[in-house]
């Protein structure tokens, strides 16, 4: 009886706040699963931890997956949907850029579905998994609000909204501003490149060897350029670490930028623009400040165009629309 009452109350709150959300206030909540599925957060965390014990490099995959989910159609799990014979999904765009970690999301989803069927959205699982991966790799711990609904649209052409690695700081500032991010947010979020790798195809624009019309990018350290040219002779898919400590979440990425060792154009450009440079310098000098700004920016990222109520669903299988 009491439980019924509380659930109705929750529903009412959800409906009312859904109305408000139309005015730009979101209805996600820190306690979203506290009653609906109290073990959800723990089950996701355990699944992520187990996967990362086997393969620490998956932390990067999970973080990047959340970024791609949110920047295309909002944080609605659309990045997880498999293509069908009638629809080519985001996943199959060349810009899926070797996303990794889908099986971790599937495992977590399977666990929570057993415990509380139809309650925990795939979009929330992606957001939680990214958060847990960052912490596992040594990054900041932070809470995220939940209650995102899963979207029903996943189209290859929407991935045009992802920023390209050849973009300069001016362009990145504009793109991130469209999602409500400040310059500080842009630089802090770029710090996500403290984890993981990029393939040569993502940075060969900086190596003259592969493009006779360009000199080696002058903003790239010449010793590093020589090493990269050699590594990339093994092919476009050769993976190179984005910073010197690819499995540790730390500020080494920013220190690398300071010595012209950033891997992508979109990384090193943050040092050449005075607005972004201010934050690169700050984070290179002070890791705590990076962590603090990163977690705030991640919470913000997790709120991009979230779907609520009837705008979405809770997918039963993250790869397939219900
Ligand atoms: C600022 C605009 C951004 C651009 C242009 C960009 C571009 C890229 C590119 C090209 C790669 C390598 C893909 C490949 O070659 O396979 C990559 C990897 C990665 N990105 Fe970004 N990214 C951006 C922002 C972000 C943000 C905001 C995050 C998360 C907070 C993020 C997290 C990652 C991670 C963790 C990897 C490594 C993935 C792995 O090792 O599997 N990126 N990014
Ligand atoms: C990414 O896209 C390529 C085609 O560009 C496709 O062959 C590959 O299977 C996709 N990767 C994933 C994980 O879906
Ligand atoms: C940045 O890139 C844009 C688009 O390619 C270009 O118009 C602009 O001049 C570039 N800005 C700088 C400072 O290089």
Short mmCIF file of N, CA and C in Angstrom, two decimals, residues 75-189:
data_model
loop_
_atom_site.label_atom_id
_atom_site.label_comp_id
_atom_site.label_asym_id
_atom_site.label_seq_id
_atom_site.Cartn_x
_atom_site.Cartn_y
_atom_site.Cartn_z
N UNK A 75 21.98 11.87 -25.39
CA UNK A 75 22.37 10.65 -24.65
C UNK A 75 21.18 9.71 -24.57
N UNK A 76 20.99 8.90 -25.60
CA UNK A 76 19.78 8.08 -25.65
C UNK A 76 20.08 6.64 -26.06
N UNK A 77 21.35 6.24 -25.92
CA UNK A 77 21.70 4.86 -26.23
C UNK A 77 21.66 4.53 -27.71
N UNK A 78 21.50 5.56 -28.56
CA UNK A 78 21.37 5.27 -30.00
C UNK A 78 22.66 4.70 -30.59
N UNK A 79 23.77 4.97 -29.92
CA UNK A 79 25.06 4.47 -30.41
C UNK A 79 25.12 2.94 -30.34
N UNK A 80 24.23 2.32 -29.55
CA UNK A 80 24.31 0.88 -29.31
C UNK A 80 23.51 0.07 -30.34
N UNK A 81 22.62 0.75 -31.04
CA UNK A 81 21.68 0.04 -31.91
C UNK A 81 22.39 -0.56 -33.13
N UNK A 82 22.10 -1.81 -33.38
CA UNK A 82 22.67 -2.49 -34.55
C UNK A 82 21.89 -2.09 -35.81
N UNK A 83 22.59 -2.11 -36.92
CA UNK A 83 21.91 -1.87 -38.20
C UNK A 83 20.96 -3.02 -38.50
N UNK A 84 19.92 -2.73 -39.24
CA UNK A 84 19.01 -3.77 -39.73
C UNK A 84 19.01 -3.68 -41.25
N UNK A 85 18.22 -4.55 -41.90
CA UNK A 85 18.27 -4.50 -43.36
C UNK A 85 17.63 -3.21 -43.89
N UNK A 86 16.80 -2.56 -43.04
CA UNK A 86 16.17 -1.32 -43.49
C UNK A 86 16.84 -0.06 -42.96
N UNK A 87 17.80 -0.22 -42.06
CA UNK A 87 18.37 0.96 -41.41
C UNK A 87 19.86 0.78 -41.13
N UNK A 88 20.66 1.72 -41.63
CA UNK A 88 22.09 1.69 -41.30
C UNK A 88 22.31 2.61 -40.11
N UNK A 89 22.73 2.01 -39.00
CA UNK A 89 22.81 2.73 -37.73
C UNK A 89 24.11 3.53 -37.58
N UNK A 90 24.16 4.40 -36.57
CA UNK A 90 25.35 5.20 -36.25
C UNK A 90 26.61 4.36 -36.22
N UNK A 91 26.46 3.18 -35.57
CA UNK A 91 27.56 2.26 -35.41
C UNK A 91 28.36 1.99 -36.67
N UNK A 92 27.68 1.98 -37.82
CA UNK A 92 28.36 1.57 -39.04
C UNK A 92 28.91 2.74 -39.83
N UNK A 93 28.92 3.90 -39.23
CA UNK A 93 29.57 5.03 -39.88
C UNK A 93 31.07 4.86 -39.76
N UNK A 94 31.83 5.38 -40.72
CA UNK A 94 33.30 5.34 -40.58
C UNK A 94 33.68 6.06 -39.29
N UNK A 95 32.83 6.99 -38.86
CA UNK A 95 33.10 7.75 -37.64
C UNK A 95 32.77 6.94 -36.38
N UNK A 96 32.33 5.68 -36.54
CA UNK A 96 32.23 4.86 -35.33
C UNK A 96 33.65 4.69 -34.79
N UNK A 97 34.62 4.98 -35.68
CA UNK A 97 36.00 5.10 -35.25
C UNK A 97 36.32 4.06 -34.21
N UNK A 98 36.07 2.81 -34.58
CA UNK A 98 36.54 1.74 -33.71
C UNK A 98 36.04 1.87 -32.27
N UNK A 99 34.78 2.17 -32.10
CA UNK A 99 34.20 2.18 -30.75
C UNK A 99 34.31 0.79 -30.15
N UNK A 100 34.56 0.76 -28.84
CA UNK A 100 34.76 -0.54 -28.18
C UNK A 100 34.00 -0.60 -26.87
N UNK A 101 33.65 -1.80 -26.47
CA UNK A 101 33.03 -1.99 -25.16
C UNK A 101 31.55 -2.35 -25.21
N UNK A 102 31.02 -2.56 -26.42
CA UNK A 102 29.59 -2.90 -26.53
C UNK A 102 29.23 -4.11 -25.67
N UNK A 103 30.13 -5.09 -25.61
CA UNK A 103 29.79 -6.33 -24.89
C UNK A 103 29.70 -6.07 -23.38
N UNK A 104 30.43 -5.07 -22.88
CA UNK A 104 30.33 -4.72 -21.46
C UNK A 104 28.94 -4.16 -21.15
N UNK A 105 28.45 -3.32 -22.05
CA UNK A 105 27.10 -2.75 -21.87
C UNK A 105 26.07 -3.89 -21.92
N UNK A 106 26.24 -4.82 -22.87
CA UNK A 106 25.32 -5.96 -22.98
C UNK A 106 25.29 -6.77 -21.69
N UNK A 107 26.48 -7.02 -21.12
CA UNK A 107 26.53 -7.81 -19.88
C UNK A 107 25.82 -7.10 -18.74
N UNK A 108 26.09 -5.81 -18.60
CA UNK A 108 25.45 -5.05 -17.52
C UNK A 108 23.93 -5.05 -17.71
N UNK A 109 23.51 -4.88 -18.95
CA UNK A 109 22.08 -4.84 -19.24
C UNK A 109 21.42 -6.17 -18.87
N UNK A 110 22.07 -7.25 -19.21
CA UNK A 110 21.52 -8.57 -18.91
C UNK A 110 21.31 -8.73 -17.40
N UNK A 111 22.30 -8.30 -16.63
CA UNK A 111 22.20 -8.39 -15.17
C UNK A 111 21.04 -7.57 -14.62
N UNK A 112 20.95 -6.31 -15.02
CA UNK A 112 19.89 -5.47 -14.46
C UNK A 112 18.51 -5.91 -14.95
N UNK A 113 18.44 -6.46 -16.16
CA UNK A 113 17.14 -6.94 -16.64
C UNK A 113 16.64 -8.10 -15.79
N UNK A 114 17.56 -8.95 -15.33
CA UNK A 114 17.15 -10.06 -14.48
C UNK A 114 16.60 -9.54 -13.17
N UNK A 115 17.24 -8.51 -12.65
CA UNK A 115 16.87 -7.96 -11.34
C UNK A 115 15.61 -7.10 -11.42
N UNK A 116 15.56 -6.23 -12.43
CA UNK A 116 14.42 -5.31 -12.54
C UNK A 116 14.10 -5.10 -14.01
N UNK A 117 13.27 -6.00 -14.56
CA UNK A 117 13.00 -5.97 -16.01
C UNK A 117 12.36 -4.66 -16.47
N UNK A 118 12.89 -4.14 -17.56
CA UNK A 118 12.26 -2.98 -18.21
C UNK A 118 12.42 -1.66 -17.48
N UNK A 119 13.37 -1.57 -16.55
CA UNK A 119 13.48 -0.36 -15.74
C UNK A 119 14.69 0.50 -16.10
N UNK A 120 15.82 -0.15 -16.31
CA UNK A 120 17.07 0.60 -16.46
C UNK A 120 17.41 0.78 -17.95
N UNK A 121 17.47 2.02 -18.38
CA UNK A 121 17.69 2.28 -19.80
C UNK A 121 19.14 2.02 -20.21
N UNK A 122 19.32 1.76 -21.48
CA UNK A 122 20.66 1.54 -22.03
C UNK A 122 21.47 2.84 -21.97
N UNK A 123 20.77 3.96 -22.18
CA UNK A 123 21.45 5.26 -22.14
C UNK A 123 22.05 5.50 -20.75
N UNK A 124 21.30 5.15 -19.71
CA UNK A 124 21.82 5.29 -18.34
C UNK A 124 22.99 4.35 -18.11
N UNK A 125 22.90 3.15 -18.64
CA UNK A 125 23.99 2.19 -18.44
C UNK A 125 25.28 2.72 -19.09
N UNK A 126 25.16 3.29 -20.28
CA UNK A 126 26.33 3.86 -20.95
C UNK A 126 26.93 5.00 -20.10
N UNK A 127 26.06 5.85 -19.57
CA UNK A 127 26.53 6.98 -18.76
C UNK A 127 27.21 6.49 -17.48
N UNK A 128 26.61 5.50 -16.83
CA UNK A 128 27.20 4.95 -15.60
C UNK A 128 28.51 4.25 -15.89
N UNK A 129 28.55 3.50 -16.99
CA UNK A 129 29.75 2.73 -17.33
C UNK A 129 30.92 3.68 -17.61
N UNK A 130 30.65 4.80 -18.28
CA UNK A 130 31.71 5.78 -18.57
C UNK A 130 32.23 6.34 -17.25
N UNK A 131 31.32 6.69 -16.36
CA UNK A 131 31.69 7.22 -15.06
C UNK A 131 32.54 6.21 -14.28
N UNK A 132 32.10 4.95 -14.28
CA UNK A 132 32.82 3.92 -13.52
C UNK A 132 34.19 3.62 -14.14
N UNK A 133 34.26 3.71 -15.47
CA UNK A 133 35.52 3.45 -16.16
C UNK A 133 36.55 4.54 -15.82
N UNK A 134 36.10 5.78 -15.79
CA UNK A 134 36.98 6.90 -15.43
C UNK A 134 37.54 6.69 -14.03
N UNK A 135 36.68 6.32 -13.11
CA UNK A 135 37.13 6.11 -11.74
C UNK A 135 38.10 4.93 -11.65
N UNK A 136 37.76 3.87 -12.36
CA UNK A 136 38.61 2.67 -12.32
C UNK A 136 40.02 3.00 -12.81
N UNK A 137 40.10 3.89 -13.81
CA UNK A 137 41.39 4.23 -14.40
C UNK A 137 42.16 5.27 -13.58
N UNK A 138 41.58 5.67 -12.44
CA UNK A 138 42.30 6.60 -11.57
C UNK A 138 41.77 8.02 -11.59
N UNK A 139 40.67 8.22 -12.31
CA UNK A 139 40.08 9.55 -12.43
C UNK A 139 39.17 9.89 -11.27
N UNK A 140 38.50 11.03 -11.38
CA UNK A 140 37.64 11.51 -10.29
C UNK A 140 36.39 10.63 -10.11
N UNK A 141 35.88 10.60 -8.90
CA UNK A 141 34.61 9.91 -8.62
C UNK A 141 33.52 10.97 -8.62
N UNK A 142 32.40 10.66 -9.24
CA UNK A 142 31.30 11.63 -9.24
C UNK A 142 29.96 10.93 -9.45
N UNK A 143 28.92 11.59 -8.99
CA UNK A 143 27.56 11.08 -9.15
C UNK A 143 26.96 11.64 -10.43
N UNK A 144 26.13 10.85 -11.08
CA UNK A 144 25.39 11.39 -12.23
C UNK A 144 23.90 11.17 -12.01
N UNK A 145 23.09 12.13 -12.45
CA UNK A 145 21.65 11.89 -12.41
C UNK A 145 21.26 10.87 -13.47
N UNK A 146 20.22 10.11 -13.20
CA UNK A 146 19.75 9.10 -14.14
C UNK A 146 18.27 9.29 -14.47
N UNK A 147 17.80 8.45 -15.39
CA UNK A 147 16.41 8.51 -15.82
C UNK A 147 16.29 8.81 -17.31
N UNK A 148 17.41 8.72 -18.02
CA UNK A 148 17.36 8.89 -19.48
C UNK A 148 16.53 7.77 -20.09
N UNK A 149 15.80 8.10 -21.15
CA UNK A 149 15.10 7.05 -21.90
C UNK A 149 15.89 6.76 -23.17
N UNK A 150 15.69 5.55 -23.70
CA UNK A 150 16.39 5.17 -24.92
C UNK A 150 15.66 5.68 -26.15
N UNK A 151 16.43 6.14 -27.12
CA UNK A 151 15.85 6.64 -28.36
C UNK A 151 15.56 5.52 -29.34
N UNK A 152 14.77 5.84 -30.34
CA UNK A 152 14.42 4.82 -31.33
C UNK A 152 15.09 5.08 -32.66
N UNK A 153 15.84 6.18 -32.74
CA UNK A 153 16.47 6.55 -34.01
C UNK A 153 17.98 6.38 -33.90
N UNK A 154 18.57 5.70 -34.88
CA UNK A 154 20.02 5.62 -34.96
C UNK A 154 20.38 5.56 -36.43
N UNK A 155 20.84 6.67 -36.97
CA UNK A 155 21.08 6.74 -38.41
C UNK A 155 22.50 7.17 -38.70
N UNK A 156 23.07 6.47 -39.65
CA UNK A 156 24.48 6.71 -40.00
C UNK A 156 24.72 8.18 -40.29
N UNK A 157 23.77 8.85 -40.95
CA UNK A 157 24.02 10.23 -41.37
C UNK A 157 24.11 11.20 -40.19
N UNK A 158 23.55 10.81 -39.04
CA UNK A 158 23.60 11.72 -37.88
C UNK A 158 25.01 11.85 -37.30
N UNK A 159 25.89 10.91 -37.62
CA UNK A 159 27.23 10.98 -37.04
C UNK A 159 28.03 12.14 -37.61
N UNK A 160 27.46 12.84 -38.58
CA UNK A 160 28.09 14.05 -39.11
C UNK A 160 28.27 15.07 -37.99
N UNK A 161 27.50 14.91 -36.92
CA UNK A 161 27.58 15.85 -35.79
C UNK A 161 28.80 15.64 -34.90
N UNK A 162 29.53 14.57 -35.13
CA UNK A 162 30.73 14.35 -34.31
C UNK A 162 31.86 15.27 -34.79
N UNK A 163 32.61 15.83 -33.86
CA UNK A 163 33.74 16.66 -34.28
C UNK A 163 34.82 15.80 -34.93
N UNK A 164 35.50 16.37 -35.92
CA UNK A 164 36.54 15.62 -36.63
C UNK A 164 37.91 15.94 -36.02
N UNK A 165 38.82 14.98 -36.07
CA UNK A 165 40.14 15.17 -35.46
C UNK A 165 40.99 16.22 -36.17
N UNK A 166 40.57 16.66 -37.36
CA UNK A 166 41.35 17.68 -38.06
C UNK A 166 40.86 19.09 -37.74
N UNK A 167 39.83 19.21 -36.89
CA UNK A 167 39.28 20.54 -36.58
C UNK A 167 40.24 21.36 -35.73
N UNK A 168 40.23 22.68 -35.94
CA UNK A 168 41.03 23.56 -35.11
C UNK A 168 40.21 24.05 -33.90
N UNK A 169 40.88 24.74 -33.00
CA UNK A 169 40.24 25.14 -31.74
C UNK A 169 39.02 26.03 -31.97
N UNK A 170 39.14 26.96 -32.94
CA UNK A 170 38.01 27.85 -33.21
C UNK A 170 36.76 27.05 -33.56
N UNK A 171 36.93 26.08 -34.45
CA UNK A 171 35.80 25.25 -34.87
C UNK A 171 35.29 24.41 -33.71
N UNK A 172 36.19 23.85 -32.92
CA UNK A 172 35.77 23.03 -31.78
C UNK A 172 34.98 23.86 -30.77
N UNK A 173 35.45 25.09 -30.52
CA UNK A 173 34.74 25.96 -29.58
C UNK A 173 33.30 26.16 -30.05
N UNK A 174 33.15 26.41 -31.35
CA UNK A 174 31.81 26.64 -31.92
C UNK A 174 30.94 25.39 -31.78
N UNK A 175 31.50 24.24 -32.13
CA UNK A 175 30.71 23.00 -32.06
C UNK A 175 30.29 22.70 -30.62
N UNK A 176 31.21 22.84 -29.70
CA UNK A 176 30.89 22.53 -28.30
C UNK A 176 29.91 23.55 -27.72
N UNK A 177 30.03 24.79 -28.17
CA UNK A 177 29.10 25.83 -27.69
C UNK A 177 27.67 25.49 -28.08
N UNK A 178 27.50 24.85 -29.25
CA UNK A 178 26.16 24.46 -29.69
C UNK A 178 25.50 23.52 -28.70
N UNK A 179 26.31 22.76 -27.98
CA UNK A 179 25.77 21.84 -26.97
C UNK A 179 25.77 22.48 -25.58
N UNK A 180 26.06 23.77 -25.53
CA UNK A 180 26.02 24.48 -24.25
C UNK A 180 27.32 24.41 -23.46
N UNK A 181 28.41 24.02 -24.11
CA UNK A 181 29.68 23.91 -23.40
C UNK A 181 30.52 25.18 -23.51
N UNK A 182 31.17 25.53 -22.41
CA UNK A 182 32.10 26.65 -22.40
C UNK A 182 33.45 26.18 -22.94
N UNK A 183 34.37 27.13 -23.12
CA UNK A 183 35.73 26.80 -23.54
C UNK A 183 36.38 25.90 -22.49
N UNK A 184 36.12 26.23 -21.23
CA UNK A 184 36.65 25.39 -20.14
C UNK A 184 36.15 23.96 -20.25
N UNK A 185 34.86 23.78 -20.52
CA UNK A 185 34.29 22.44 -20.69
C UNK A 185 34.98 21.71 -21.85
N UNK A 186 35.16 22.42 -22.96
CA UNK A 186 35.79 21.80 -24.14
C UNK A 186 37.17 21.25 -23.79
N UNK A 187 37.97 22.06 -23.11
CA UNK A 187 39.33 21.62 -22.81
C UNK A 187 39.30 20.48 -21.78
N UNK A 188 38.46 20.61 -20.77
CA UNK A 188 38.37 19.55 -19.76
C UNK A 188 37.92 18.24 -20.41
N UNK A 189 36.90 18.30 -21.27
CA UNK A 189 36.40 17.08 -21.90
C UNK A 189 37.42 16.48 -22.86
#
